[in-house]
Coordinates of C-alpha atoms and ligand atoms in Angstrom, one line a residue:
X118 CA -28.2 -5.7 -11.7
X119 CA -28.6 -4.9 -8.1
X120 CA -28.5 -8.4 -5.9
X121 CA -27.9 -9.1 -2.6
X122 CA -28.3 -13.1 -2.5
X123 CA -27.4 -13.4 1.1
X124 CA -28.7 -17.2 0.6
X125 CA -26.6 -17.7 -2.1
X126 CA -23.3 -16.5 -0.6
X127 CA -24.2 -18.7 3.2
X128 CA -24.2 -21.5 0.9
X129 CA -20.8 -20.8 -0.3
X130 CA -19.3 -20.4 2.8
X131 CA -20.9 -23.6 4.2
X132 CA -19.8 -25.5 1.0
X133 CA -16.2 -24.4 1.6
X134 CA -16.3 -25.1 5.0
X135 CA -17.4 -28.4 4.9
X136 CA -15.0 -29.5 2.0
X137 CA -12.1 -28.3 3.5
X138 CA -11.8 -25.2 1.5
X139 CA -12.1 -21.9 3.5
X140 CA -11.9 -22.3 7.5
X141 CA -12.4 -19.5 9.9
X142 CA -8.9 -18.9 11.3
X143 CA -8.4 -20.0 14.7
X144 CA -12.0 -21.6 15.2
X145 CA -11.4 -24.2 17.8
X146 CA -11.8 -20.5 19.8
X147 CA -14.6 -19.5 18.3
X148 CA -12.5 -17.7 15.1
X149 CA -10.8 -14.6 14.4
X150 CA -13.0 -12.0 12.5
X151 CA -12.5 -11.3 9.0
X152 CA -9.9 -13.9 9.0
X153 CA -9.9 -16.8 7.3
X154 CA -7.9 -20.3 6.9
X155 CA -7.3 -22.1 3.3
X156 CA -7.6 -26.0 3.9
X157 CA -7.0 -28.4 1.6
X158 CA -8.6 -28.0 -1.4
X159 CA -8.8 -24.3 -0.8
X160 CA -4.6 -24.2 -0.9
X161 CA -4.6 -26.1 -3.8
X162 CA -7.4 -23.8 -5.9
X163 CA -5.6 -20.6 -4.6
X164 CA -2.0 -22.3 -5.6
X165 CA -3.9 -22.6 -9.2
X166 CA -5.3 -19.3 -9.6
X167 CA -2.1 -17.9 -8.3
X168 CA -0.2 -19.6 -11.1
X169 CA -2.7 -18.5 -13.8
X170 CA -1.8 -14.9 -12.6
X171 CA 1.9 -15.3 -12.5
X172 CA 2.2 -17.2 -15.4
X173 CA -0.3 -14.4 -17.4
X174 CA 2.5 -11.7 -16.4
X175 CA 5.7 -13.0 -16.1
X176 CA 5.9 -16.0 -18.2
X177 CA 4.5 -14.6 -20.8
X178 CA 6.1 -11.4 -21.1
X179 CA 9.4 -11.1 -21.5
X180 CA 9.8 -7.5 -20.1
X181 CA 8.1 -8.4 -16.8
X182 CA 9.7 -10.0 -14.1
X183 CA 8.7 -11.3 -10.1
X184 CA 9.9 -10.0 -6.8
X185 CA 9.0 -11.3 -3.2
X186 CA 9.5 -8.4 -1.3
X187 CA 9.2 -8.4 2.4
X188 CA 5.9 -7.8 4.0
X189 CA 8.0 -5.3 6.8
X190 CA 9.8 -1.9 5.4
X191 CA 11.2 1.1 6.7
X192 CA 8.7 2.8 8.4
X193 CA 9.6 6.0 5.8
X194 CA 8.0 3.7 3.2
X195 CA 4.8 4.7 4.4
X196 CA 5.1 8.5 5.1
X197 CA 6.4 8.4 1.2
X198 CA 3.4 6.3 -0.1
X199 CA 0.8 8.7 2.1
X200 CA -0.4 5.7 3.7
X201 CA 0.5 7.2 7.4
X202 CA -1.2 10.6 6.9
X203 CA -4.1 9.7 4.2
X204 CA -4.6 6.0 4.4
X205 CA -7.8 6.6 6.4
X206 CA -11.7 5.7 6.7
X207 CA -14.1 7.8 7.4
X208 CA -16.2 5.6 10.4
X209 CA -19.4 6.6 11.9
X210 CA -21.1 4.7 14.6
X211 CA -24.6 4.1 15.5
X212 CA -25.6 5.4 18.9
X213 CA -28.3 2.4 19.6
X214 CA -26.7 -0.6 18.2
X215 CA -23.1 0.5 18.5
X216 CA -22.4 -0.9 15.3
X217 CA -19.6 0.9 13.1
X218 CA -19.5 1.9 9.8
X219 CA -17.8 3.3 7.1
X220 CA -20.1 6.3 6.0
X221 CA -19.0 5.7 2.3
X222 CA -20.0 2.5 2.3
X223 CA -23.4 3.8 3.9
X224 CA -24.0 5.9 0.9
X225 CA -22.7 3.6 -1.1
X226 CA -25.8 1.2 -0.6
X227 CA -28.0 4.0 -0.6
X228 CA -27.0 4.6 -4.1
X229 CA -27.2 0.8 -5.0
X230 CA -30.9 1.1 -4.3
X231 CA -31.4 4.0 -6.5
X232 CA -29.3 2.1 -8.9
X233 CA -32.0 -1.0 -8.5
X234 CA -34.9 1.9 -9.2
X235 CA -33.6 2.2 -12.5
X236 CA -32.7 -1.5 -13.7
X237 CA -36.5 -1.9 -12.6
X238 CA -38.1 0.9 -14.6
X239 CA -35.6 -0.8 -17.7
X240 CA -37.1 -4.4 -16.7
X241 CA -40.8 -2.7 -16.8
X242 CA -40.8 -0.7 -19.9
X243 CA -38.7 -3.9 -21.8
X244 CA -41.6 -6.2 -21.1
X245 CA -43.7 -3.3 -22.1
X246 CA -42.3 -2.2 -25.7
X247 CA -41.1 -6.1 -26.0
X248 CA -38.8 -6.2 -29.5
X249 CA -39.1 -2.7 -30.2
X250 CA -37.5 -1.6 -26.6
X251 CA -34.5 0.2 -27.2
X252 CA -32.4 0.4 -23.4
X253 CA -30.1 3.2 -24.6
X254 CA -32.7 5.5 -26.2
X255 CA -35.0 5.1 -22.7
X256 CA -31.8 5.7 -20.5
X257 CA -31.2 8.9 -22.3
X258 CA -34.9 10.1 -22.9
X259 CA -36.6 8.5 -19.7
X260 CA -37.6 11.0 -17.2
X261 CA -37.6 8.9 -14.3
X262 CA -34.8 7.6 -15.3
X263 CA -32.8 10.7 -15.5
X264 CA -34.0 11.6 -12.1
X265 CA -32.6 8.9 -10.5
X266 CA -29.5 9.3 -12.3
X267 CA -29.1 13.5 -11.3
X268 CA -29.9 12.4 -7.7
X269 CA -26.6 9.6 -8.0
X270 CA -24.6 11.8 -9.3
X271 CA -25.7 15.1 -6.8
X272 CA -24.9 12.7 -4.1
X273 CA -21.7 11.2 -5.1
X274 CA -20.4 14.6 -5.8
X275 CA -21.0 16.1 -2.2
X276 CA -19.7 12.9 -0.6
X277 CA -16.4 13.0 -3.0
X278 CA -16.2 16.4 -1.5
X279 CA -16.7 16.1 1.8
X280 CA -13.9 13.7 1.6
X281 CA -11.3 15.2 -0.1
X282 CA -12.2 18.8 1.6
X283 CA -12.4 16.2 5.2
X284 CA -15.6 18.1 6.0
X285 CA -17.0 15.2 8.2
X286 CA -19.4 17.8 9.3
X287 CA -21.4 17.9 6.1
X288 CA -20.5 13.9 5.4
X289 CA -22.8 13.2 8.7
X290 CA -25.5 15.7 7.5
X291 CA -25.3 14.1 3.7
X292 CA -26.4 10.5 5.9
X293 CA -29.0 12.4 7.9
X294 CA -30.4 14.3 4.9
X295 CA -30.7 10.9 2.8
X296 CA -32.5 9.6 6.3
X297 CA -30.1 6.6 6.1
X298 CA -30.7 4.0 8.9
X299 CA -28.7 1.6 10.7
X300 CA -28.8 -1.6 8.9
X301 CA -29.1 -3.5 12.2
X302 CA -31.0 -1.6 14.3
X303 CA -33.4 0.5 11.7
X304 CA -32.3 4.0 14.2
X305 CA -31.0 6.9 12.3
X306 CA -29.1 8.1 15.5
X307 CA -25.2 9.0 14.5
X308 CA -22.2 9.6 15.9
X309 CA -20.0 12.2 14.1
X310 CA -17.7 11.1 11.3
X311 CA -14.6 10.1 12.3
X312 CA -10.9 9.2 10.5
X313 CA -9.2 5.6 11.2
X314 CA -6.2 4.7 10.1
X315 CA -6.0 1.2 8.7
X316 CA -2.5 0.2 8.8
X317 CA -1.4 -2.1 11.2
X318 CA 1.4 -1.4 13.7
X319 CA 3.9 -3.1 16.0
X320 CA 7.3 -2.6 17.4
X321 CA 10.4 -3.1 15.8
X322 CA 13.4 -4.4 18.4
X323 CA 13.5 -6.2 21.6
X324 CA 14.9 -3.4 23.6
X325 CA 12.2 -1.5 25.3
X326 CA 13.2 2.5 24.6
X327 CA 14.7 1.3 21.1
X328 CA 11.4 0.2 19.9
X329 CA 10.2 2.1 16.9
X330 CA 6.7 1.7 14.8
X331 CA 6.7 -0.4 11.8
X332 CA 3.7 -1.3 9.7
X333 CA 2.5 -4.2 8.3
X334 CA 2.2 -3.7 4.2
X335 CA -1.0 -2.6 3.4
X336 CA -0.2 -3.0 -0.5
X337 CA 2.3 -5.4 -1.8
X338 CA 2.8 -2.6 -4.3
X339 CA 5.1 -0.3 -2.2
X340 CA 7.8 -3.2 -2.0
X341 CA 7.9 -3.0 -6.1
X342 CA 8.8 0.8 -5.9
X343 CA 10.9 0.7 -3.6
X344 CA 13.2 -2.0 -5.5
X345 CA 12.4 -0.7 -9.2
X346 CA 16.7 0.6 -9.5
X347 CA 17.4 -2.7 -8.0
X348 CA 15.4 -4.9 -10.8
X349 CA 16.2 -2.1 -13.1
X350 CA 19.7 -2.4 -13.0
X351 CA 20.4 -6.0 -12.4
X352 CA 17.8 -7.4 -14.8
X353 CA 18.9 -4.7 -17.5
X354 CA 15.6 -3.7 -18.0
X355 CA 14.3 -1.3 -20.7
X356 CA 11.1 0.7 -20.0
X357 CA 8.5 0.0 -20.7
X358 CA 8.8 -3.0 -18.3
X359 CA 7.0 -4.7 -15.1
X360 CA 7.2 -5.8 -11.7
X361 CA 5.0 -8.3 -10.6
X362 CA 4.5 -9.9 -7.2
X363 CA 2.1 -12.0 -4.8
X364 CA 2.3 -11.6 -0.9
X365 CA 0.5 -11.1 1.7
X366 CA -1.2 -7.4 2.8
X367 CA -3.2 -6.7 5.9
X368 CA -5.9 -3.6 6.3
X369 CA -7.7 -3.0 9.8
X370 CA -10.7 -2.9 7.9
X371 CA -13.7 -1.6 9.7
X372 CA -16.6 -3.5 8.3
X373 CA -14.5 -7.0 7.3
X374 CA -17.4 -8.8 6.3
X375 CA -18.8 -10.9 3.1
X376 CA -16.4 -14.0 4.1
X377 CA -13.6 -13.7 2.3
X378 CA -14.1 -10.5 0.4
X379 CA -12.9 -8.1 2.8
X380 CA -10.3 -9.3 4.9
X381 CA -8.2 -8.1 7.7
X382 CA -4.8 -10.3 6.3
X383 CA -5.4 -10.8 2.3
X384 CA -3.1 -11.4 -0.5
X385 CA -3.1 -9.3 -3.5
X386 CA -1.3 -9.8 -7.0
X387 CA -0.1 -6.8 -8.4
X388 CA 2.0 -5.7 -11.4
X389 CA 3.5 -2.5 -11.5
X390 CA 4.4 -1.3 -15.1
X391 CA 6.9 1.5 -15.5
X392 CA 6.8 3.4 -18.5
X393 CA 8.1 6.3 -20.2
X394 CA 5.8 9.7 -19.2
X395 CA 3.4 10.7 -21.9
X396 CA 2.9 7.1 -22.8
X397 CA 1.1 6.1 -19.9
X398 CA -2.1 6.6 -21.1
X399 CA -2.1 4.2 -24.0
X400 CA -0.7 1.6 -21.5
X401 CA -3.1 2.1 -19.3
X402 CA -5.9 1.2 -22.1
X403 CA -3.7 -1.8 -23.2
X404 CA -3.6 -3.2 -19.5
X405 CA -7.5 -2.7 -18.9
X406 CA -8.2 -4.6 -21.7
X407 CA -5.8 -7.4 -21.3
X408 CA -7.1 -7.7 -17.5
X409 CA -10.3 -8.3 -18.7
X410 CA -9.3 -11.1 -21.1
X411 CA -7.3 -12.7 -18.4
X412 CA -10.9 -12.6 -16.7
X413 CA -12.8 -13.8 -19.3
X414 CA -10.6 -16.0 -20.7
X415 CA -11.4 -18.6 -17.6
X416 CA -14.6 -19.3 -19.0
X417 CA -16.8 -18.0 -15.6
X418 CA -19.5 -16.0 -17.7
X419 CA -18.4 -12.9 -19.8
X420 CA -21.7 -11.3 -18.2
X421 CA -19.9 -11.6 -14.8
X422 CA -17.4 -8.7 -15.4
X423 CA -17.9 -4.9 -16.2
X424 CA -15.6 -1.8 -15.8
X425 CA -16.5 1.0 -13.4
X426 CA -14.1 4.3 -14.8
X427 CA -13.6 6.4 -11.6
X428 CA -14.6 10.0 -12.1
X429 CA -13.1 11.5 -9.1
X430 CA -9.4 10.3 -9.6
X431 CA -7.6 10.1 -6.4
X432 CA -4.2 13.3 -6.3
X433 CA -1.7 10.7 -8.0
X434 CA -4.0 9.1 -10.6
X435 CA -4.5 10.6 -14.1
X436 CA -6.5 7.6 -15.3
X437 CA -8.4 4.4 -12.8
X438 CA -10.9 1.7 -13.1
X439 CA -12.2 -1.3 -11.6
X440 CA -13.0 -4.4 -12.8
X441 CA -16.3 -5.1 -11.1
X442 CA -17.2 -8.8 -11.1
X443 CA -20.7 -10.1 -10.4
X444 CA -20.6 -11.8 -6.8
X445 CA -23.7 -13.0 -4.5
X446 CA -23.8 -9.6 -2.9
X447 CA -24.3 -7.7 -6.6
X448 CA -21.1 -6.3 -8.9
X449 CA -18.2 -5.7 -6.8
X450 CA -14.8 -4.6 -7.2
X451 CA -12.2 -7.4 -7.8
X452 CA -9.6 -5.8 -9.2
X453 CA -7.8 -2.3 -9.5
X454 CA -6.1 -0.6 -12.5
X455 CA -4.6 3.0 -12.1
X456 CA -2.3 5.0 -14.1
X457 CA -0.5 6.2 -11.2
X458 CA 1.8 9.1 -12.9
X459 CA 5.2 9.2 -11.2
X460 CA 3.7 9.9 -7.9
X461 CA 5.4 6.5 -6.0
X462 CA 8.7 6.6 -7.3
X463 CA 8.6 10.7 -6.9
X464 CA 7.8 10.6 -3.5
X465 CA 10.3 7.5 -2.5
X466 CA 13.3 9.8 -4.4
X467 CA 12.3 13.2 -2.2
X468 CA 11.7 10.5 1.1
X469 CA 15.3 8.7 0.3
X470 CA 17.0 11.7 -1.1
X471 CA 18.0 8.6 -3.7
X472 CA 17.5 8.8 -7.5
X473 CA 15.0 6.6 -9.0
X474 CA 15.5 7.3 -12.5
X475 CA 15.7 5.9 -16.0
X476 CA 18.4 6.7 -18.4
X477 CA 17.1 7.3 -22.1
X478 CA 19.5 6.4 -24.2
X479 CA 17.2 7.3 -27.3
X480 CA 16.6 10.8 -25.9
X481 CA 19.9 10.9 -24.1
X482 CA 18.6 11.8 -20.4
X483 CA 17.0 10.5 -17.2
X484 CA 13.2 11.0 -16.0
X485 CA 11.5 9.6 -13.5
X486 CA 9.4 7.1 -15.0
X487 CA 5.2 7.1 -14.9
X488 CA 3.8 3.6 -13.6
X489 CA 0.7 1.4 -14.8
X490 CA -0.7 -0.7 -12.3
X491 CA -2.8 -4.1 -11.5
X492 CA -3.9 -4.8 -8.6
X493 CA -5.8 -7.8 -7.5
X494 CA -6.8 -9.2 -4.7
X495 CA -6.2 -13.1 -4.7
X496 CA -8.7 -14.0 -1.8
X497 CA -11.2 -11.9 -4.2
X498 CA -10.6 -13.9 -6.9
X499 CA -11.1 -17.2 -5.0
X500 CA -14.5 -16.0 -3.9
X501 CA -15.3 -14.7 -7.6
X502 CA -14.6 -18.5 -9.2
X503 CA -15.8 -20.3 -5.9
X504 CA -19.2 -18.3 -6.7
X505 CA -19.5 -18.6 -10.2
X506 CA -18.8 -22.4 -10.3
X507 CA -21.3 -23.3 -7.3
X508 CA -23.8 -25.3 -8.8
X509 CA -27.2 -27.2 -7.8
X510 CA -28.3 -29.5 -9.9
X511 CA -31.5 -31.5 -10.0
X512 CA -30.7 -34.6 -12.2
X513 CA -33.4 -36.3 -14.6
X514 CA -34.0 -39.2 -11.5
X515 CA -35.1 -36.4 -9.4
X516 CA -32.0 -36.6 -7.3
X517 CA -30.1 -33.3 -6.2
X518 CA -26.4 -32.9 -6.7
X519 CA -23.7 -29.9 -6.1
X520 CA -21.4 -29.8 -8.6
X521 CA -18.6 -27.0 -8.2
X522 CA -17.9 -26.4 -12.3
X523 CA -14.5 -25.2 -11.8
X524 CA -12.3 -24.1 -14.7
X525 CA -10.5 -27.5 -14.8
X526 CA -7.2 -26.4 -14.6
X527 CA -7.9 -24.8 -11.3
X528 CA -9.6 -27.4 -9.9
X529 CA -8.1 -28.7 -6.8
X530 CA -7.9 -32.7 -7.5
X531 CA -7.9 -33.2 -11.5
X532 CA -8.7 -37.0 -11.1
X533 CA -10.0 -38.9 -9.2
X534 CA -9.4 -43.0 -9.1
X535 CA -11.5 -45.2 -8.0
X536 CA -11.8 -48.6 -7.4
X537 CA -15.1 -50.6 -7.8
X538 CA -14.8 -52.7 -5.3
X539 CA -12.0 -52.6 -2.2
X540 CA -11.1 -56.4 -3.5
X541 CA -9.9 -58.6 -6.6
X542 CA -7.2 -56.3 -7.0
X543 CA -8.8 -53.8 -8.2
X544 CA -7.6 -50.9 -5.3
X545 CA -3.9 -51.9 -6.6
X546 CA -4.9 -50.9 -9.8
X547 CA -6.2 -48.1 -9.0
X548 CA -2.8 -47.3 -6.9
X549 CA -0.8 -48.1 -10.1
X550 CA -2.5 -45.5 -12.2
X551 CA -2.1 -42.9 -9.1
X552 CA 1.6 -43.7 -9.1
X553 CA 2.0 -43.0 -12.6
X554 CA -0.3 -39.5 -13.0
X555 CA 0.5 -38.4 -9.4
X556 CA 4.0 -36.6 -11.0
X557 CA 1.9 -34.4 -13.4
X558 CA -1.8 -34.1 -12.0
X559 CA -3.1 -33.7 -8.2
X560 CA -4.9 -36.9 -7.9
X561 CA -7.2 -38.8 -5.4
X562 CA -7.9 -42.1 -4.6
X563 CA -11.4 -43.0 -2.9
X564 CA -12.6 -46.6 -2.1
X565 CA -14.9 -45.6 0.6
X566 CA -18.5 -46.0 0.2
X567 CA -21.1 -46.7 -3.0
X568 CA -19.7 -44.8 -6.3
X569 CA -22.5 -42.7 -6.8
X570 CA -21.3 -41.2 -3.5
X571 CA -17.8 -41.4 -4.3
X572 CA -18.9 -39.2 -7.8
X573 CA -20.9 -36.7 -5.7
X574 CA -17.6 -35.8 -3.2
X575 CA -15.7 -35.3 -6.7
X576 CA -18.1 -33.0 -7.8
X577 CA -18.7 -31.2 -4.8
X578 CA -14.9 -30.2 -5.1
X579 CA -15.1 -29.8 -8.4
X580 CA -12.8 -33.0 -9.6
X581 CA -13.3 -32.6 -13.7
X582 CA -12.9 -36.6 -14.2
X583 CA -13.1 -39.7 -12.2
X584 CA -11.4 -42.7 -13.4
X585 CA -13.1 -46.2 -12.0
X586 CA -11.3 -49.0 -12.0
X587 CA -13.5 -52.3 -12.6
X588 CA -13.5 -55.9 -13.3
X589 CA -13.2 -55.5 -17.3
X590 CA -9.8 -53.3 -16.3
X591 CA -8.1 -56.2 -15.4
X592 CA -9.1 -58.5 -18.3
X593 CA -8.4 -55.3 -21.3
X594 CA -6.7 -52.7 -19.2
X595 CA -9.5 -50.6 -20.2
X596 CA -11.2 -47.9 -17.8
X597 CA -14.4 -45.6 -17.1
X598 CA -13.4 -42.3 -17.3
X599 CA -16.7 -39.8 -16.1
X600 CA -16.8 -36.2 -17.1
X601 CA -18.1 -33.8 -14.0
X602 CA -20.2 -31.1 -15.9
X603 CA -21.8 -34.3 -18.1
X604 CA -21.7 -36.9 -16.2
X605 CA -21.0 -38.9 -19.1
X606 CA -18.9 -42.1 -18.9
X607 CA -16.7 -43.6 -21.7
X608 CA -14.6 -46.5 -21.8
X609 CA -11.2 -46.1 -22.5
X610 CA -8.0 -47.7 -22.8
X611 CA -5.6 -46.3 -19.8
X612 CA -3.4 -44.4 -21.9
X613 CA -6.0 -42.4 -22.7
X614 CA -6.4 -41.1 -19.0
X615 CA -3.0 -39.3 -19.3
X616 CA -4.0 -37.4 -22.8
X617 CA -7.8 -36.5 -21.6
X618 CA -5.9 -34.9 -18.4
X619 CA -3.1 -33.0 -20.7
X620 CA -5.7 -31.8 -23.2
X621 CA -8.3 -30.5 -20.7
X622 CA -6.7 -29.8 -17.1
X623 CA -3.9 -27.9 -18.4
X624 CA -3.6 -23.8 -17.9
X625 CA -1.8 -23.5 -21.4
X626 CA -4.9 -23.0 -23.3
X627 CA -6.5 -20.7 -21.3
X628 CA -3.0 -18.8 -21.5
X629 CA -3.2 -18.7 -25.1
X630 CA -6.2 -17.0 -25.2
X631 CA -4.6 -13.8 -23.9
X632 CA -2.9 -11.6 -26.3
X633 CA 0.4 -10.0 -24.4
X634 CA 0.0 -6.0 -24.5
Ligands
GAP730 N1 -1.9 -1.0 -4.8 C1 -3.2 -0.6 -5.0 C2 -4.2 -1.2 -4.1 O1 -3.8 -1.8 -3.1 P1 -6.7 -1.4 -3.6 O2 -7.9 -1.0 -4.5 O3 -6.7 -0.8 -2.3 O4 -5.5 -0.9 -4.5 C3 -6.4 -3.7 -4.7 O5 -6.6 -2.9 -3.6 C4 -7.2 -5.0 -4.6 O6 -6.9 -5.7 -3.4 C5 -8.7 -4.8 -4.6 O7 -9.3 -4.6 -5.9 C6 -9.2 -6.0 -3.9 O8 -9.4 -7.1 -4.9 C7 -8.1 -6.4 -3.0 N2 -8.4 -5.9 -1.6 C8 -8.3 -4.7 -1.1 N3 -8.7 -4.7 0.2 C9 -9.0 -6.0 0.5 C10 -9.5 -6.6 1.7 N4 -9.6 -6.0 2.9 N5 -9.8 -8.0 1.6 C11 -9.6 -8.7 0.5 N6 -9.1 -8.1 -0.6 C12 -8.9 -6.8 -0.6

């Protein structure tokens, strides 16, 4: 469904700003746009997901291996790619705000309104047919319906034209003939379409006159073609195999906006997956589908994800889809998979004049193989769990709480241990059991204020357990041990701390629940 919960996703932001999540970059002068700052807990959540990833693709599959490539290469990189000739957006302005924007992503909204039109006509005629209503028969058979639907696709198909025919002429007409207005300023007055390049640039070399352009990455993905005979050879790999790798990318996005979902510097996680040509297509299923268990298999809500299938398929692609996920501001892409044919490592051996080949020894011969790819972007990700696990609560005494219900093997502190009271001896208690977990499990110790309000920062960073250390400890080496999602306290002996953490905090079950491709 349509959403745009603007409230929803200030919340969010404020919440990670004011526990030490998400920062804006550079604030003490007044930030950096579209840049952003991990803080404490934020470094550890993103350290988590990070490892759920790697650990998904390389620990588990023996014919995929890492790489940290480096976020500079030779300028050529990007000729090759298309990046320095194609890499564009098409920007239009707004004569009386001066605001910019990307004229896709103007008719891009349009079209999530009509989209809205029709989930509201569904809602209607459900409530009105009750038990009998079948959605699929009235998408097919409902005129209105329909209408919208031939007006979505009409308009997508001239935009995908005007873009790939770069007729910017008829791209401002489409926003005039659709009457689109500025978001900010409600005036339909336009600047022409123009192209914007959103790599990045500086100077290579200190020696003014020797200087030459480099690029910052825009993909992290380019650094995996560009070494796939080095890993090849060396690692003695047999196709099909991967190449996976995190790092940094940066985009001078237009619009950065929606906190942390488009960003100006970002990290992404992708996988490139080289495979013999013909097969791609069948690996290309596999890896959708083993994406979205990945997903799902983090427990966030299997009504939170859905596929979009591109229909206009960029030049290289014979095959691409999204994985939408369902964010404050409506579905979203969060990840990228696209059979990419042999269009990289093609145009890196034409660009080089270097081979980039695989040698057959079934069929006897070389070919250049066909890649797979997944692409996601890890600040994306962040904001996907951040959202899904933000929580208010009102509790049976009538008393609020926020409760962050993160997948307890991301969360950011897995116990907290606290000590009743700041005397008796009970905070060197509490330091003794932090000295023992603190090797295995991120821990926290809090003696600071009532522990109803020590419980309530747990939860607010989404600590799955609290340990309290009391009176009775002392006398029976017993402890309270308080689930966050339940609240529920049990008495335990202190060994038991140690197996509740291993059975419940660890990533290996969620790891299990992914079948390798
Ligand atoms: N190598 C393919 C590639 O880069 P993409 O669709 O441009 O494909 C992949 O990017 C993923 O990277 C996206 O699905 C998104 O999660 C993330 N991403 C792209 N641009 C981003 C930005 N400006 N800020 C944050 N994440 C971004």
């Amino acid at each position: 469904m349509a959403k745009n919960d603007d409230n929803l996703l200030k919340k969010i932001v404020s919440h990670a700003k004011e526990y030490g999540f998400v920062f804006p970059s550079s604030e003490i002068y007044d930030g950096l746009s579209a840049t952003y700052d991990y803080g404490q807990n934020g470094v550890e959540l993103k350290n988590n997901i990070k490892q759920y990833w790697w650990k998904a693709m390389v620990q588990l599959n023996e014919n995929i291996v890492g790489l940290d490539a480096a976020i500079f290469m030779h300028p050529t990189t990007w000729k090759a790619s298309g990046h320095v000739d194609a890499f564009n957006d098409p920007l239009i302005d707004n004569k009386d705000s001066k605001k910019r924007y990307r004229a896709d992503v103007l008719v891009e909204d349009y079209l999530a309104k009509i989209e809205t039109k029709i989930t509201k006509e569904v809602g209607k005629a459900a409530k009105r047919f009750g038990e009998a209503f079948n959605k699929n028969e009235f998408m097919r058979t409902n005129a209105r319906v329909l209408g919208y639907k031939e007006k979505i696709a009409a308009i997508e198909k001239r935009m995908q034209s005007a873009i790939e025919n770069q007729n910017f002429d008829d791209f401002k007409a489409l926003i005039e003939e659709l009457e689109i207005a500025c978001p900010v300023s409600g005036s339909k007055n336009w600047t022409e379409v123009r192209q914007f390049n959103l790599m990045f640039s500086t100077e290579l070399g200190s020696v003014a006159g020797d200087a030459s352009t480099i690029y910052l990455r825009p993909e992290t993905a380019q650094g995996i073609f560009v070494n796939y005979l080095n890993v090849q050879k060396t690692g003695r790999m047999k196709l099909p195999f991967g190449i996976a790798q995190i790092g940094k990318a940066f985009r001078n996005e237009i619009i950065a906006r929606q906190f942390i979902f488009r960003m100006r510097e970002f990290e992404q996680m992708e996988m490139q997956f080289f495979v013999k040509p013909g097969e791609e297509l069948n690996w290309y299923k596999a890896w959708k589908k083993q994406r979205m268990q990945w997903h799902k298999a983090l427990g966030l809500g299997n009504a939170k994800y859905r596929f979009h299938d591109h229909l206009n398929l960029a030049h290289y692609a014979n095959a691409a889809a999204d994985i939408e996920f369902d964010f404050p501001m409506g579905f979203k892409e969060l990840e990228g998979i696209h059979s990419r044919t042999d269009f990289d490592l093609s145009a890196h051996e034409k660009y080089s004049g270097k081979k980039l080949q695989f040698f057959d020894p079934q069929e006897n011969k070389n070919y250049t193989p066909y890649v797979v790819e997944t692409s996601i972007g890890l600040d994306r990700m962040f904001l996907a769990v951040l959202a899904a696990s933000y929580t208010e609560e009102t509790l049976e005494d009538g008393s609020e709480r926020v409760v962050l219900s993160l997948p307890p093997a991301l969360a950011p502190t897995k116990v907290a241990v606290l000590p009743l009271t700041k005397k008796d001896g009970l905070p060197d208690k509490a330091r003794a059991i932090i000295n023992e977990l603190k090797f295995d499990f991120t821990t926290q110790y809090d003696e600071k204020d009532a522990i109803g309000k020590r419980y309530r920062r747990q939860d607010a960073i989404g600590t799955p357990y609290c340990v309290t250390i009391d009176h009775q400890t002392l006398e029976d080496n017993t402890v309270t041990i308080r689930n966050r999602d339940t609240m529920a306290q049990e008495r335990v002996p202190i060994n038991k701390v140690r197996e509740t953490l291993e059975k419940n905090t660890s990533l290996t079950d969620i790891l299990r629940k992914i079948n390798t491709p």
